[in-house]
Amino acid sequence: MKSPKEISVDQKLIALTTEIIKMTEEKDQLPLLVIKELIEDPEIEAVQNYANNVSIVRLGYNDHGPVHMRTVCRNALKMIKILHQGGIKTSLETEQAGSFSDSVTAVIFAGFFHDFGMTIGRQDHELYSGILAQPVIDGVLTKFLSDKSDLNRRVIIRSMAMEGILGHMGTRRIHSIEAGLILIADGCDMTKGRARILMELNTKPSVGDIHKYSANSIESVKIHQGNEKPIQIEVFMSSDVGFFQIEEVLIPKINSSPAKGFVELYAGVEGQDMKKYL
């Protein structure tokens, strides 16, 4: 059964995807069809739930389950919407290989599936995520793009989604804006909600402790239109330990992202002046 938080994020994802479609001239419904299909698929839910069990109970890491994967998807959609509103084309658009709708669809797949590999373990989990996600992506695309004339479109969307999945750790070179947004979106999911379950468990000290304590100090992360650059990310925290998340997790991901040039980053303890990083 889905948690109230998961249901809430599902509703926000559908609303945001609908808003993005309304912004376009084509009004292509593919992203909305795909997001609804992924939300309603019980096997996807089962994989995400087990990924969370492995991450939290077995390995002692933060949330890597359905709420996290949906949140990363939503973060990336927020950013791609802002770029589109600012007249900035995605890589598929610039290369004339696909449409904005194709980019949005690829981002949805990558956000939803990027941590599937946590069902197996932490090491190389992005590679395992790609292996596990590929047949699901193929099945969904074939359902909604079933004509022979859609073959190239299916290949392009799948390839872009896989780049986002395989590149979300920042350990492999990626080249597209779409994959770069997934990388940043993953780093932005660091609020105390990700550490809540782990903080409640009675566990012995472990290597992942700094992540749970630093994440527990992050009160909120806001993504909106920037002043100097299109996207502004603001991180509000309750204590200085949260700077670990900024400097050791988020900034390295932004620095590795092809979308870095579109982002400005501010962070600080609530009640104090914000520090500008980018």
Short mmCIF file of N, CA and C in Angstrom, two decimals, residues 60-124:
data_model
loop_
_atom_site.label_atom_id
_atom_site.label_comp_id
_atom_site.label_asym_id
_atom_site.label_seq_id
_atom_site.Cartn_x
_atom_site.Cartn_y
_atom_site.Cartn_z
N GLY A 60 22.06 0.81 5.67
CA GLY A 60 22.14 1.97 6.55
C GLY A 60 22.22 3.30 5.84
N TYR A 61 21.71 3.35 4.61
CA TYR A 61 21.67 4.60 3.86
C TYR A 61 20.30 5.27 3.99
N ASN A 62 20.19 6.47 3.41
CA ASN A 62 18.93 7.19 3.41
C ASN A 62 17.93 6.55 2.44
N ASP A 63 16.75 7.15 2.37
CA ASP A 63 15.67 6.70 1.49
C ASP A 63 16.14 6.63 0.04
N HIS A 64 15.97 5.47 -0.56
CA HIS A 64 16.19 5.30 -1.99
C HIS A 64 14.99 4.57 -2.60
N GLY A 65 13.81 4.82 -2.06
CA GLY A 65 12.62 4.10 -2.47
C GLY A 65 11.67 4.92 -3.33
N PRO A 66 10.38 4.59 -3.27
CA PRO A 66 9.40 5.23 -4.15
C PRO A 66 9.28 6.74 -3.97
N VAL A 67 9.35 7.23 -2.74
CA VAL A 67 9.24 8.67 -2.53
C VAL A 67 10.47 9.39 -3.10
N HIS A 68 11.65 8.82 -2.84
CA HIS A 68 12.86 9.45 -3.37
C HIS A 68 12.86 9.47 -4.89
N MET A 69 12.55 8.35 -5.53
CA MET A 69 12.60 8.30 -6.98
C MET A 69 11.57 9.23 -7.61
N ARG A 70 10.40 9.33 -6.98
CA ARG A 70 9.39 10.27 -7.46
C ARG A 70 9.83 11.71 -7.25
N THR A 71 10.47 11.97 -6.12
CA THR A 71 10.93 13.33 -5.82
C THR A 71 12.00 13.77 -6.81
N VAL A 72 12.92 12.87 -7.14
CA VAL A 72 13.95 13.19 -8.14
C VAL A 72 13.29 13.48 -9.49
N CYS A 73 12.31 12.69 -9.85
CA CYS A 73 11.57 12.90 -11.09
C CYS A 73 10.92 14.29 -11.08
N ARG A 74 10.30 14.64 -9.97
CA ARG A 74 9.63 15.95 -9.86
C ARG A 74 10.63 17.08 -9.92
N ASN A 75 11.77 16.93 -9.23
CA ASN A 75 12.80 17.97 -9.26
C ASN A 75 13.27 18.22 -10.69
N ALA A 76 13.51 17.14 -11.43
CA ALA A 76 13.99 17.27 -12.80
C ALA A 76 12.93 17.91 -13.70
N LEU A 77 11.67 17.56 -13.48
CA LEU A 77 10.59 18.16 -14.27
C LEU A 77 10.47 19.66 -13.97
N LYS A 78 10.64 20.05 -12.71
CA LYS A 78 10.62 21.47 -12.38
C LYS A 78 11.68 22.21 -13.17
N MET A 79 12.88 21.64 -13.24
CA MET A 79 13.99 22.31 -13.91
C MET A 79 13.82 22.35 -15.42
N ILE A 80 13.33 21.26 -16.00
CA ILE A 80 13.16 21.26 -17.45
C ILE A 80 12.04 22.21 -17.85
N LYS A 81 11.06 22.37 -16.98
CA LYS A 81 9.98 23.35 -17.23
C LYS A 81 10.54 24.77 -17.20
N ILE A 82 11.38 25.07 -16.23
CA ILE A 82 11.98 26.40 -16.12
C ILE A 82 12.84 26.71 -17.35
N LEU A 83 13.62 25.74 -17.79
CA LEU A 83 14.45 25.95 -18.97
C LEU A 83 13.58 26.21 -20.20
N HIS A 84 12.51 25.46 -20.34
CA HIS A 84 11.62 25.64 -21.49
C HIS A 84 10.98 27.02 -21.45
N GLN A 85 10.57 27.45 -20.27
CA GLN A 85 9.97 28.78 -20.14
C GLN A 85 10.98 29.88 -20.49
N GLY A 86 12.25 29.60 -20.25
CA GLY A 86 13.29 30.57 -20.57
C GLY A 86 13.80 30.48 -22.00
N GLY A 87 13.18 29.64 -22.80
CA GLY A 87 13.57 29.52 -24.20
C GLY A 87 14.82 28.70 -24.43
N ILE A 88 15.23 27.93 -23.42
CA ILE A 88 16.44 27.10 -23.54
C ILE A 88 16.04 25.70 -24.01
N LYS A 89 16.64 25.27 -25.09
CA LYS A 89 16.29 23.98 -25.67
C LYS A 89 17.01 22.84 -24.98
N THR A 90 16.38 21.69 -24.96
CA THR A 90 17.03 20.48 -24.47
C THR A 90 18.03 19.99 -25.51
N SER A 91 18.82 19.01 -25.14
CA SER A 91 19.80 18.47 -26.08
C SER A 91 19.12 17.83 -27.29
N LEU A 92 18.03 17.11 -27.07
CA LEU A 92 17.33 16.49 -28.19
C LEU A 92 16.79 17.54 -29.15
N GLU A 93 16.31 18.65 -28.61
CA GLU A 93 15.81 19.72 -29.47
C GLU A 93 16.95 20.37 -30.25
N THR A 94 18.03 20.68 -29.55
CA THR A 94 19.17 21.34 -30.20
C THR A 94 19.75 20.47 -31.31
N GLU A 95 19.82 19.18 -31.06
CA GLU A 95 20.38 18.25 -32.05
C GLU A 95 19.36 17.86 -33.12
N GLN A 96 18.11 18.33 -32.96
CA GLN A 96 17.01 17.99 -33.87
C GLN A 96 16.82 16.47 -33.97
N ALA A 97 17.06 15.81 -32.84
CA ALA A 97 16.89 14.36 -32.78
C ALA A 97 15.54 13.98 -32.18
N GLY A 98 14.94 14.91 -31.45
CA GLY A 98 13.67 14.64 -30.79
C GLY A 98 13.01 15.93 -30.36
N SER A 99 11.83 15.79 -29.81
CA SER A 99 11.04 16.95 -29.38
C SER A 99 11.22 17.23 -27.90
N PHE A 100 10.69 18.35 -27.46
CA PHE A 100 10.69 18.66 -26.04
C PHE A 100 9.92 17.60 -25.27
N SER A 101 8.84 17.13 -25.84
CA SER A 101 8.05 16.07 -25.21
C SER A 101 8.87 14.80 -25.03
N ASP A 102 9.72 14.48 -26.01
CA ASP A 102 10.59 13.32 -25.89
C ASP A 102 11.58 13.49 -24.73
N SER A 103 12.11 14.70 -24.59
CA SER A 103 13.04 14.99 -23.49
C SER A 103 12.34 14.83 -22.15
N VAL A 104 11.13 15.37 -22.05
CA VAL A 104 10.37 15.27 -20.80
C VAL A 104 10.10 13.80 -20.46
N THR A 105 9.72 13.03 -21.46
CA THR A 105 9.44 11.61 -21.24
C THR A 105 10.68 10.86 -20.77
N ALA A 106 11.81 11.16 -21.37
CA ALA A 106 13.06 10.51 -20.96
C ALA A 106 13.42 10.87 -19.53
N VAL A 107 13.21 12.12 -19.15
CA VAL A 107 13.48 12.57 -17.78
C VAL A 107 12.57 11.85 -16.79
N ILE A 108 11.32 11.65 -17.16
CA ILE A 108 10.39 10.92 -16.29
C ILE A 108 10.88 9.49 -16.06
N PHE A 109 11.25 8.81 -17.13
CA PHE A 109 11.76 7.44 -16.98
C PHE A 109 13.01 7.41 -16.10
N ALA A 110 13.94 8.29 -16.36
CA ALA A 110 15.20 8.28 -15.61
C ALA A 110 14.97 8.58 -14.14
N GLY A 111 14.11 9.54 -13.85
CA GLY A 111 13.83 9.85 -12.45
C GLY A 111 13.18 8.69 -11.72
N PHE A 112 12.25 8.03 -12.38
CA PHE A 112 11.51 6.94 -11.75
C PHE A 112 12.35 5.69 -11.53
N PHE A 113 13.35 5.48 -12.38
CA PHE A 113 14.09 4.22 -12.37
C PHE A 113 15.54 4.32 -11.92
N HIS A 114 16.03 5.52 -11.62
CA HIS A 114 17.48 5.68 -11.45
C HIS A 114 18.06 4.88 -10.29
N ASP A 115 17.26 4.53 -9.29
CA ASP A 115 17.77 3.76 -8.15
C ASP A 115 17.22 2.34 -8.10
N PHE A 116 16.71 1.82 -9.20
CA PHE A 116 16.25 0.43 -9.23
C PHE A 116 17.35 -0.52 -8.78
N GLY A 117 18.59 -0.20 -9.12
CA GLY A 117 19.71 -1.09 -8.80
C GLY A 117 20.02 -1.21 -7.33
N MET A 118 19.43 -0.36 -6.50
CA MET A 118 19.62 -0.49 -5.06
C MET A 118 18.99 -1.77 -4.52
N THR A 119 18.17 -2.43 -5.32
CA THR A 119 17.64 -3.74 -4.93
C THR A 119 18.76 -4.77 -4.86
N ILE A 120 19.88 -4.49 -5.53
CA ILE A 120 21.01 -5.42 -5.58
C ILE A 120 22.11 -4.99 -4.63
N GLY A 121 22.38 -3.72 -4.57
CA GLY A 121 23.42 -3.20 -3.67
C GLY A 121 23.82 -1.81 -4.08
N ARG A 122 24.70 -1.20 -3.30
CA ARG A 122 25.12 0.17 -3.55
C ARG A 122 26.15 0.28 -4.68
N GLN A 123 27.13 -0.61 -4.66
CA GLN A 123 28.20 -0.52 -5.65
C GLN A 123 27.67 -0.75 -7.06
N ASP A 124 27.96 0.19 -7.96
CA ASP A 124 27.53 0.12 -9.35
C ASP A 124 26.01 0.04 -9.49
#
